[in-house]
Structures are given as structure tokens and as C-alpha cells.
Tab-separated table of C-alpha atoms and ligand atoms in Angstrom:
chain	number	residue	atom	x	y	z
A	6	UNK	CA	-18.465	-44.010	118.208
A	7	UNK	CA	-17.855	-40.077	118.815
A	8	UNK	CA	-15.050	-40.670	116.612
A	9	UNK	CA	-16.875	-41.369	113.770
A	10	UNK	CA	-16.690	-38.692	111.504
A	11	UNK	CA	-20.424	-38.553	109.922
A	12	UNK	CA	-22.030	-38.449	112.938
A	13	UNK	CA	-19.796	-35.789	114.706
A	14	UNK	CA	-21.697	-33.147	115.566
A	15	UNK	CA	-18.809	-30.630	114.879
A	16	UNK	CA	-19.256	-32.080	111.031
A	17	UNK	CA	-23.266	-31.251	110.849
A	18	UNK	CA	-22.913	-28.396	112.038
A	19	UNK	CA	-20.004	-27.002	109.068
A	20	UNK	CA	-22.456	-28.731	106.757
A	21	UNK	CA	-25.462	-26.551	107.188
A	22	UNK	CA	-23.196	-23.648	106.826
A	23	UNK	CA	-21.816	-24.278	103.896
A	24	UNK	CA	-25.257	-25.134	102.179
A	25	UNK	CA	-25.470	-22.026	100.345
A	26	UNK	CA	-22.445	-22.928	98.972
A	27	UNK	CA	-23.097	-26.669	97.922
A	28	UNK	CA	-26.245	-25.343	96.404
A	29	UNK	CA	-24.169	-23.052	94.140
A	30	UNK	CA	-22.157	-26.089	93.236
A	31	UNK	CA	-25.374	-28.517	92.462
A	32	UNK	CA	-26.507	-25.611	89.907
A	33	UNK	CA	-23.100	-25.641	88.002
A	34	UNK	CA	-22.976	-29.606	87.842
A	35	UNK	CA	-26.464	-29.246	86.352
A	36	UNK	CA	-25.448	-27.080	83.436
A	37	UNK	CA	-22.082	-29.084	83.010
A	38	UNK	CA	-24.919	-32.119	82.880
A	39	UNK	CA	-27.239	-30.561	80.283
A	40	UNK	CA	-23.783	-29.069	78.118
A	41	UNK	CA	-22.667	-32.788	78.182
A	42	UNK	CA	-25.864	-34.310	76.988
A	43	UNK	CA	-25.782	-31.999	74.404
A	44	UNK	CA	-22.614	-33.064	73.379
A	45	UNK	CA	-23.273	-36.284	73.599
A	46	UNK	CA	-26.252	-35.981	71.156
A	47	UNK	CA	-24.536	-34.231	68.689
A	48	UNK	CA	-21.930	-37.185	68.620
A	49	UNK	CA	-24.214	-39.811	68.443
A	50	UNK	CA	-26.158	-37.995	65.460
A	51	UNK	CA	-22.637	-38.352	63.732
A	52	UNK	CA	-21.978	-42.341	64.814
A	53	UNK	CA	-25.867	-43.027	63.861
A	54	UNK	CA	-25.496	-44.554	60.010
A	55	UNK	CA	-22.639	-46.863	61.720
A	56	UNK	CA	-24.401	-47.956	64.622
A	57	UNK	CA	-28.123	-48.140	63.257
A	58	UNK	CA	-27.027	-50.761	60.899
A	59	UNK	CA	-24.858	-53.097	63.491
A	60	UNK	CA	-28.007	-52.793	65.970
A	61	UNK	CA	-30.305	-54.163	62.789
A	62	UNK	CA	-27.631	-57.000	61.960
A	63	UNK	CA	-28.050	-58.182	65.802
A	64	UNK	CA	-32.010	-58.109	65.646
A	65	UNK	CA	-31.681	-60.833	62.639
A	66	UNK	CA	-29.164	-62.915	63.715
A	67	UNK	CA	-31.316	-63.734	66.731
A	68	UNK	CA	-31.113	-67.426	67.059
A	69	UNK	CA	-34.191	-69.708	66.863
A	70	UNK	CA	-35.807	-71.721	69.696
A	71	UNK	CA	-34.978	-75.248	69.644
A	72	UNK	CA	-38.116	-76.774	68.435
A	73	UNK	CA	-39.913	-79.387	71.113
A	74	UNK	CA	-37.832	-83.026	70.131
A	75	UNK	CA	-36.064	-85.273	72.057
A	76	UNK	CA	-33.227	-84.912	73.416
A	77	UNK	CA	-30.846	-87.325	71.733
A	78	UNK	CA	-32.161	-85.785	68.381
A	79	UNK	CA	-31.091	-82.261	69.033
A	80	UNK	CA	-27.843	-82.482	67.358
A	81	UNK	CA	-29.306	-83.473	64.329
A	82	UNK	CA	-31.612	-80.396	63.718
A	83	UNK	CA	-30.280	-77.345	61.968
A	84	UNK	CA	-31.332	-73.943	61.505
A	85	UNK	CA	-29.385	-72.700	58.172
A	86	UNK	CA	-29.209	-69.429	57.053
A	87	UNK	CA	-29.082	-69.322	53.375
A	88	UNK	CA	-26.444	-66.504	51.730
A	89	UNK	CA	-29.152	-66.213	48.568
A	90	UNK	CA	-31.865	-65.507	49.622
A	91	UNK	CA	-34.248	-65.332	53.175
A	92	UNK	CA	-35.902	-68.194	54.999
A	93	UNK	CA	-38.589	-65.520	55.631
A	94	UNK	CA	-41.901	-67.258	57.694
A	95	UNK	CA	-39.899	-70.440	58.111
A	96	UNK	CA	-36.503	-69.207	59.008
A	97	UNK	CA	-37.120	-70.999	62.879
A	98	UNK	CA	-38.542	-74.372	60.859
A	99	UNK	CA	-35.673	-76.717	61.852
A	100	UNK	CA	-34.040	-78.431	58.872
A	101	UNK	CA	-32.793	-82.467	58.939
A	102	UNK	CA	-29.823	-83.504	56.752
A	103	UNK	CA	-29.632	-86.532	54.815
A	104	UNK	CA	-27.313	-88.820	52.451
A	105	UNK	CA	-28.625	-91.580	50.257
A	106	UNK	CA	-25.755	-93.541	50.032
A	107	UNK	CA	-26.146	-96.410	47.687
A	108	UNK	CA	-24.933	-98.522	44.676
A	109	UNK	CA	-25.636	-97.841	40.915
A	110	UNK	CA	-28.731	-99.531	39.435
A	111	UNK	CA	-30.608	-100.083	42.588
A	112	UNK	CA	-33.224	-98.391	42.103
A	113	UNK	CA	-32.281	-94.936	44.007
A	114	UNK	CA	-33.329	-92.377	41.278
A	115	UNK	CA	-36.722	-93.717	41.626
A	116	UNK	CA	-36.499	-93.350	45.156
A	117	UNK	CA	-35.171	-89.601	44.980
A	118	UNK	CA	-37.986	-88.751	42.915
A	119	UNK	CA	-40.700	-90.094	45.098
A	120	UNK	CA	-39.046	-87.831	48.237
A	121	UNK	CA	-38.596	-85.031	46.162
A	122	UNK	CA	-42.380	-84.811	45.337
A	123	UNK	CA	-43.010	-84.186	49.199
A	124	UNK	CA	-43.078	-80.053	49.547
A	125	UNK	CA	-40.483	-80.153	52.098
A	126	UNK	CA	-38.245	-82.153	50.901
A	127	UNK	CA	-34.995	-81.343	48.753
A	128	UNK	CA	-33.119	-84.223	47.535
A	129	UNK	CA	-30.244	-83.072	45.279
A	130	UNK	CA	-28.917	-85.757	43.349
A	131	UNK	CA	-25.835	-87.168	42.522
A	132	UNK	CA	-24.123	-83.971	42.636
A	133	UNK	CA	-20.714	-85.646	42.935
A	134	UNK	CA	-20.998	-86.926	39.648
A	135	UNK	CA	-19.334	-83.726	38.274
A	136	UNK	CA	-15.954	-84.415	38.604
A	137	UNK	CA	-14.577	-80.531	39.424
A	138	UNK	CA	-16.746	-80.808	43.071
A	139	UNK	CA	-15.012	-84.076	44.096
A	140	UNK	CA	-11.775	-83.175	43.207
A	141	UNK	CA	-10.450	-82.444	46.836
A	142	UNK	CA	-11.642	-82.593	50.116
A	143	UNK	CA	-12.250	-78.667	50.014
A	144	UNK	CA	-14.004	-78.434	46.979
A	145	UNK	CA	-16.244	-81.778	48.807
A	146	UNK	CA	-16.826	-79.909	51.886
A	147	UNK	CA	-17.496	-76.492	49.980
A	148	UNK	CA	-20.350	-78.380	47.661
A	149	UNK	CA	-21.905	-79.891	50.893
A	150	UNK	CA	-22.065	-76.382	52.703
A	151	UNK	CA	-23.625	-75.285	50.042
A	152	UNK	CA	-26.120	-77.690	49.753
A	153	UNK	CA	-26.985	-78.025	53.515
A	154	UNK	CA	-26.828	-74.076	53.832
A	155	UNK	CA	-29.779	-74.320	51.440
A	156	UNK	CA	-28.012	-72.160	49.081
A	157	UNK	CA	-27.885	-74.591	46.051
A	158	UNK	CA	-29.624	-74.499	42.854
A	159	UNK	CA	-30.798	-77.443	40.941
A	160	UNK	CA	-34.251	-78.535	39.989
A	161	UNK	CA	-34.694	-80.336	43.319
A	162	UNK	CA	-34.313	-77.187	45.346
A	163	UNK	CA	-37.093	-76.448	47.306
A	164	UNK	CA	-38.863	-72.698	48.911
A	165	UNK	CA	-37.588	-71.549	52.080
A	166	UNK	CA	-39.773	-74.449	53.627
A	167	UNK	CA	-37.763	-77.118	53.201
A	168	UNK	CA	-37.282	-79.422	56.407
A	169	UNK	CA	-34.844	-82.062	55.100
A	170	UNK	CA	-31.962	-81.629	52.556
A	171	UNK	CA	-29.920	-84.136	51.095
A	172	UNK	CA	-27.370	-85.635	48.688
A	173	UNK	CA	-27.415	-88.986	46.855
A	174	UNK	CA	-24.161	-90.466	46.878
A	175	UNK	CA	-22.754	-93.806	44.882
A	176	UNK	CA	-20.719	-95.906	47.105
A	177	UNK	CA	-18.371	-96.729	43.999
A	178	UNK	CA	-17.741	-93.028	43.795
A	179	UNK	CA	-16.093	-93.159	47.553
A	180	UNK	CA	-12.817	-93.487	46.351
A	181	UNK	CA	-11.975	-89.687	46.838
A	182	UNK	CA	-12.897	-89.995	49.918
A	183	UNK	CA	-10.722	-92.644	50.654
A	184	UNK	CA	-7.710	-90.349	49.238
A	185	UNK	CA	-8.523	-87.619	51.808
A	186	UNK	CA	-5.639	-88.001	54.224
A	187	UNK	CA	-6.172	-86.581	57.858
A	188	UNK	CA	-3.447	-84.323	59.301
A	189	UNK	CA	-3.458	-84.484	63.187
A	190	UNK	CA	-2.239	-82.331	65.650
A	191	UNK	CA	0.557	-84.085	67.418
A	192	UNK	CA	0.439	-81.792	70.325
A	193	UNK	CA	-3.299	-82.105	71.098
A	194	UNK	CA	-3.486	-86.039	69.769
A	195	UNK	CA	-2.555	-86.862	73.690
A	196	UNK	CA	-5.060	-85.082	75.531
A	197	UNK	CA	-7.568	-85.723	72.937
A	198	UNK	CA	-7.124	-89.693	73.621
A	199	UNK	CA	-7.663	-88.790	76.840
A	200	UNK	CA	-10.453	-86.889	76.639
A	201	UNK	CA	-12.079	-89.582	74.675
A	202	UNK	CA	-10.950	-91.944	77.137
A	203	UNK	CA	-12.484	-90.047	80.058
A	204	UNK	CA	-15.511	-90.034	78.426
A	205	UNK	CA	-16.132	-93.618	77.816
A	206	UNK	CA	-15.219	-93.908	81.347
A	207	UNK	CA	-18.198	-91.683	82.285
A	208	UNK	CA	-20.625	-93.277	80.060
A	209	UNK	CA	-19.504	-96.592	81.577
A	210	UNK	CA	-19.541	-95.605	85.119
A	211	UNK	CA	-22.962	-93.753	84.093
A	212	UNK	CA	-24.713	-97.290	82.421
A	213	UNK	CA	-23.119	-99.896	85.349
A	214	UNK	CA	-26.261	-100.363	86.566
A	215	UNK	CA	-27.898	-101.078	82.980
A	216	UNK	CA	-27.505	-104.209	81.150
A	217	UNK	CA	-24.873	-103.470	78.342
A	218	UNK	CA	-22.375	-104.615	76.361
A	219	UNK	CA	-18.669	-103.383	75.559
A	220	UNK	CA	-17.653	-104.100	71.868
A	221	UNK	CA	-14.449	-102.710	70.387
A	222	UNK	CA	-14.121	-102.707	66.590
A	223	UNK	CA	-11.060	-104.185	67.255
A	224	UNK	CA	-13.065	-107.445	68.486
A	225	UNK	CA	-15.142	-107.180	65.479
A	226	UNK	CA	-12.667	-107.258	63.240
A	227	UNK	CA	-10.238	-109.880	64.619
A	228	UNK	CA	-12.510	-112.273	66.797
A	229	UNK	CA	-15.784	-113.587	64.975
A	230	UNK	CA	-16.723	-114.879	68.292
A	231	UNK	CA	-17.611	-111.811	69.594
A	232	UNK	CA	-20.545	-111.268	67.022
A	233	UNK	CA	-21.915	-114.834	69.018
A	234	UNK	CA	-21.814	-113.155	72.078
A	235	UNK	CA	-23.217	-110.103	71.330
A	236	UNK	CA	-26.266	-112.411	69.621
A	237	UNK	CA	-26.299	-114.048	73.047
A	238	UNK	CA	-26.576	-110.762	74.838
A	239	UNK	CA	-29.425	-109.468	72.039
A	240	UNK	CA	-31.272	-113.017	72.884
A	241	UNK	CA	-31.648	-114.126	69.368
A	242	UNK	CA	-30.930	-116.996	68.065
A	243	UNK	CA	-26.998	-117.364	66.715
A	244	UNK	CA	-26.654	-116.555	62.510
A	245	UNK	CA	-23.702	-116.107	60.993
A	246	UNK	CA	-23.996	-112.414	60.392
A	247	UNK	CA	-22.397	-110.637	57.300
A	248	UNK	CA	-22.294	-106.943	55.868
A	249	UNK	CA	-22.152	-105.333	52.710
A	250	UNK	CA	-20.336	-102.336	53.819
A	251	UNK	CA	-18.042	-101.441	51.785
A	252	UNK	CA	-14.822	-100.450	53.230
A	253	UNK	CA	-13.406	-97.769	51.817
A	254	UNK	CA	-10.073	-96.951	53.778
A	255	UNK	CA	-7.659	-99.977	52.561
A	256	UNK	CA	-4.165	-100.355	53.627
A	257	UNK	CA	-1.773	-100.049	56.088
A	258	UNK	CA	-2.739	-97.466	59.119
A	259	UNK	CA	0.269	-95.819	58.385
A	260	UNK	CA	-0.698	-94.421	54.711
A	261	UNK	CA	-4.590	-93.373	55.818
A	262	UNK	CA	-2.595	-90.218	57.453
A	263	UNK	CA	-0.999	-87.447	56.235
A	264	UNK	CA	1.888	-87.381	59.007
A	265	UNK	CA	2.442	-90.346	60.505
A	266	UNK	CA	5.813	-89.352	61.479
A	267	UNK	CA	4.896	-87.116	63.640
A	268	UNK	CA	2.062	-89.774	65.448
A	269	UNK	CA	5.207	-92.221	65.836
A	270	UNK	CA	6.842	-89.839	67.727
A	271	UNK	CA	3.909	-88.964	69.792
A	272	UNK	CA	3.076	-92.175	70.877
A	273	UNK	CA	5.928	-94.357	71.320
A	274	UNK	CA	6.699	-95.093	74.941
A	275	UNK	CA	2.779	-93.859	75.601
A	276	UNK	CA	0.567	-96.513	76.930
A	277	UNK	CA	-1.197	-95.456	73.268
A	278	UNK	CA	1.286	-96.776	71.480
A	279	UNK	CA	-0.587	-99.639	70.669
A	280	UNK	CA	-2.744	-97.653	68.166
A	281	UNK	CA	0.368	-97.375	66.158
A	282	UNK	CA	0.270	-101.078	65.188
A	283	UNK	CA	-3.729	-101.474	64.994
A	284	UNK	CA	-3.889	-102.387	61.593
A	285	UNK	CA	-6.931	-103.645	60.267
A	286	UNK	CA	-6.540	-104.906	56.735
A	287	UNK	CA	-8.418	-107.845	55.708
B	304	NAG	C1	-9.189	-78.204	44.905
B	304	NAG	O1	-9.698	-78.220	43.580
B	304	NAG	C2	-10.095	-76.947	43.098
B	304	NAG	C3	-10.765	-77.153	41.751
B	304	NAG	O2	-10.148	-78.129	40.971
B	304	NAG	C4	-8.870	-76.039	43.029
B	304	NAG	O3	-9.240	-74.760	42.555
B	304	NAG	C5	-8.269	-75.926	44.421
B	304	NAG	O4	-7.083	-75.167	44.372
B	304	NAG	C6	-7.983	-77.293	44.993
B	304	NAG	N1	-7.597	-77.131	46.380
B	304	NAG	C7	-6.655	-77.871	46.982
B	304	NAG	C8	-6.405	-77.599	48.428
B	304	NAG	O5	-6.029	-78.717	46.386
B	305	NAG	C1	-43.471	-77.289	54.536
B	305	NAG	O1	-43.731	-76.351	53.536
B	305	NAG	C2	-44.918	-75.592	53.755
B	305	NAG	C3	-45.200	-74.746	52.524
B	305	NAG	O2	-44.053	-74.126	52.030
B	305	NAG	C4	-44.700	-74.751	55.010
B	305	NAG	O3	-45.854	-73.980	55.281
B	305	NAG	C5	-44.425	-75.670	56.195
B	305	NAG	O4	-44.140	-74.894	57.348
B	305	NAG	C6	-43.262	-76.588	55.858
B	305	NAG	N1	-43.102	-77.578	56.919
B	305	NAG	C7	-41.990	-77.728	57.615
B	305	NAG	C8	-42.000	-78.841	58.620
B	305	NAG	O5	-41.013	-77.021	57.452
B	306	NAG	C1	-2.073	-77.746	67.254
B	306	NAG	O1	-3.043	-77.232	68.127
B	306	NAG	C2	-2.558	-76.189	68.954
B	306	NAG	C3	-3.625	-75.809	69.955
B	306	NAG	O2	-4.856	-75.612	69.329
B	306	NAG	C4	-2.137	-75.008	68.085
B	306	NAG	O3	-1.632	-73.975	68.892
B	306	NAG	C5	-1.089	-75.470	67.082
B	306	NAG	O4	-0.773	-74.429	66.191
B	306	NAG	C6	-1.575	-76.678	66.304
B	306	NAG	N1	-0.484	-77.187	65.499
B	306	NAG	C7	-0.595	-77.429	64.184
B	306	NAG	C8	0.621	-77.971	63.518
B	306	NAG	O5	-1.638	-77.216	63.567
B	307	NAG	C1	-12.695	-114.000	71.331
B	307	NAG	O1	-13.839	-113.583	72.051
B	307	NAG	C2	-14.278	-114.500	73.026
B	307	NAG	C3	-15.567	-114.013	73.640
B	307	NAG	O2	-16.044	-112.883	73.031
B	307	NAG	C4	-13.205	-114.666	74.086
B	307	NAG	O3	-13.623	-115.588	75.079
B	307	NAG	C5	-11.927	-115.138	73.426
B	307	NAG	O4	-10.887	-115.192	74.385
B	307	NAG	C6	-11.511	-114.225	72.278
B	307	NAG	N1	-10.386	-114.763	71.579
B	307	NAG	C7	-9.309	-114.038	71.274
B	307	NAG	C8	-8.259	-114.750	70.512
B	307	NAG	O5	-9.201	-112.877	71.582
């Protein structure tokens, strides 16, 4: 313990000698202290039209508090922030997005108008009717930003209250849609099966001890007897159920994306491969 050196007597004692000294040395740390603040304040006088507008951006792109719902309808609330103009008192007023999707002469437009005379409600149309927004899948997604950033103009758009925002879109006008051909990332398409395959693993381990029922759209497509059993497990009596979906992908697997080369590769000898030869047509 003697050997330690801050409690060594020897050590106090050259301390208190050389107070004077330290004393001397405290007063010229102050004024290198007060010369540095100084400093310091004249640079930050020079920095101050940069910074004071950064600091301002960061005060307004505070996000808003998630309003008090549900859970499972979180991810369909939406806080936009319109490029045109300010949300102002109702900037935190969560926002739902909608599509009417429907057929021509069914009575739709009728049906627009009656939402569009609520106050919150902004229901834009057919706005796909003009043929330079459906052109491509960019020009598609561009138009929809635009509508559910609140940022387009028609007679339907609302004040910066509106709380749902939506589109009407004609079924028979899907066929662009259809066109759009996905191109997937070979190197990620692996781990993303499996990812997806983890997780349906989770939510199965997570629901064994809740009734439930598996059904693969493979099973609905090829084996009509599965629609039976899921009746059975519904407890209603057995119909012979039909849709009037229209479907709007047709063809081979193999044309519906953009390089399916590069999937062939990716998956053969995979225990995916499979996928390669799930083709659906009707
Ligand atoms: C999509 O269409 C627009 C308008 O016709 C055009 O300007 C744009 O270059 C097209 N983009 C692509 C990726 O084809
Ligand atoms: C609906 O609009 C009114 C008037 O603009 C506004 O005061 C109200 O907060 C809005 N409601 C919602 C749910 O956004
Ligand atoms: C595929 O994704 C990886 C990882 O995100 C990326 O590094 C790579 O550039 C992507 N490849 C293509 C062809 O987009
Ligand atoms: C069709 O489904 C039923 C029950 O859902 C099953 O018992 C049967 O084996 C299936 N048939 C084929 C050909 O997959």
C-alpha cells in the first residue's frame, strides 16, 4: 500500500510546495479558456446562416405520433408530406389509402361522387384513363406518389384535412399492369425464399395451438377439393364457390419475368427448383 504513489507521503508533501506554482498554471489555462471561447464565437457567428437553417429543417421533419389504432392496422396509416403545399393543423392527422377497383358501367362514378362529398375524403378518379400516366410502370408509380403524397390537383382534391385518398381504377384497363415485367435479384432470390420461408415457419409454430388452416394457392388452383375442405373447416354448408377476379398475369411463368435466365440458373439443383415449373395457366 506504501507503494502507492497518491498516497505517499513523500508525493503530498512536493505537492503543497509546488502550489504556488500550479496556481500560476490554473490562471494561464483560464485565459487560454476565455481566448478559445472567443474564438469559438467568432466562428460560429460565421457557420450561423448554414447551421440555423439545417437546425429549422430538423424541427419540421419531426415525425408524428402514431395515432391510438390497432395494431394490425398500423401499416396502413400514413403521414404524407405534401411537396406543394403544408399540412399545417393536420399535418399529424393520419391519412388511409384506397383503390376502387371495378368494371365500366357499374355504377362507380356514382359511388365516387357520394365519397367525395365527405370533407375528408379525396377520391381522384380514373386518372389512368390518360394514356401518357400508364404508359410504364414508372410513369404508374410516379402518378400514384403523387396522388398518395397529396400533391395532386384535380377537382376531387381536398384541404390539408384529408384522411383517405384514393384512385378509381377499371379492371379492363389492367393490362399495363400485366406488361410490367419484374426483374429479380438472382443473388438475393435465395435468401429471400428463405426468409419467407422462416417466417411462415414462425407464424406456424406461433398459431399451433389455434385452430387454422394451411392453404397454398397452388391447392386452389389445381385441387377444387380443397375449397370443400376449407368450407368444412369454416362450418358452412358446402357451395360450389366461384370468383370474378379477373386474372390479369396470363401465360407461361417464364414470360411474367424479365430474366428468367438468370432464375433458372439460380434454382436448379435448389430444393426451390420446383417454383421453376409452377405454372398456373388455366
Ligand atoms: C415512361 O414513359 C414516359 C412518358 O411516356 C417517358 O418519358 C419515360 O422515358 C418512360 N420510361 C421508361 C423507363 O420507359
Ligand atoms: C376533416 O376535415 C376537417 C376540416 O378540414 C378537419 O378539422 C378534421 O381534422 C379532418 N378529420 C380528419 C380525421 O382528418
Ligand atoms: C442484388 O442485390 C445485391 C445486394 O443488395 C446488390 O449488391 C446487387 O448489386 C444486386 N444486383 C443487381 C443485378 O441488381
Ligand atoms: C386434393 O385435396 C384433398 C383434400 O384437400 C386431398 O385429400 C387430395 O389428396 C388432393 N388431391 C390431389 C390430386 O392433390
Amino acid at each position: 500500500m506504501a507503494d502507492d504513489p497518491f498516497l505517499n507521503k513523500d508525493n503530498l508533501m512536493t505537492k503543497s510546495a509546488k502550489k504556488s506554482s500550479s496556481v500560476y498554471r490554473m490562471v494561464v489555462l483560464m485565459i487560454v479558456m476565455v481566448c478559445g471561447v472567443y474564438i469559438c464565437s467568432i466562428c460560429l457567428k460565421q457557420l450561423n446562416f448554414q447551421t440555423k437553417s439545417r437546425f429549422l429543417s430538423i424541427v419540421i421533419d419531426r415525425p408524428c405520433e402514431p395515432p391510438n389504432i390497432e395494431e394490425w392496422e398500423a401499416p396502413y396509416v400514413h403521414f404524407p408530406g405534401p411537396q406543394t403545399y403544408s399540412r399545417a393543423e393536420c399535418r399529424c392527422n393520419p391519412v388511409r389509402y384506397f383503390a376502387i377497383l371495378s368494371m365500366q358501367r357499374s355504377g362507380s362514378g356514382w359511388f365516387e361522387t357520394l365519397l367525395n362529398s365527405h370533407i375528408n375524403i379525396s377520391s381522384n378518379g380514373e386518372i389512368f384513363s390518360v394514356k401518357v400516366r400508364k404508359s410504364n410502370a414508372s410513369t404508374i408509380l410516379d402518378t400514384l406518389d403523387k396522388i398518395y403524397n397529396l400533391d395532386w390537383y384535380s377537382s376531387a382534391a381536398k384541404n390539408e384535412c384529408t384522411a383517405a385518398v384514393g384512385l378509381k381504377w377499371m379492371l379492363n384497363q389492367a393490362e399495363i399492369l400485366a406488361r410490367y415485367k419484374p426483374f429479380i435479384n438472382s443473388t438475393l432470390l435465395i435468401p429471400n425464399l428463405r426468409q419467407v420461408e422462416d417466417m411462415s415457419t414462425q407464424a406456424l409454430e406461433y398459431f399451433k395451438s389455434t385452430r387454422h388452416i394451411v392453404v397454398y394457392y397452388e391447392d386452389l388452383v389445381q385441387n377444387r377439393t380443397k375449397l370443400e375442405e376449407i368450407q368444412d373447416f369454416l362450418r358452412v354448408p358446402r357451395r360450389n364457390l366461384e370468383s370474378r377476379q379477373v386474372k390479369i398475369h396470363k401465360g407461361p411463368l417464364s414470360e411474367q419475368v424479365e430474366n428468367w435466365k438468370d432464375m433458372e440458373k439460380t434454382l436448379k439443383g435448389t430444393k426451390y427448383e420446383s417454383f421453376l415449373y409452377g405454372d398456373y395457366r388455366k
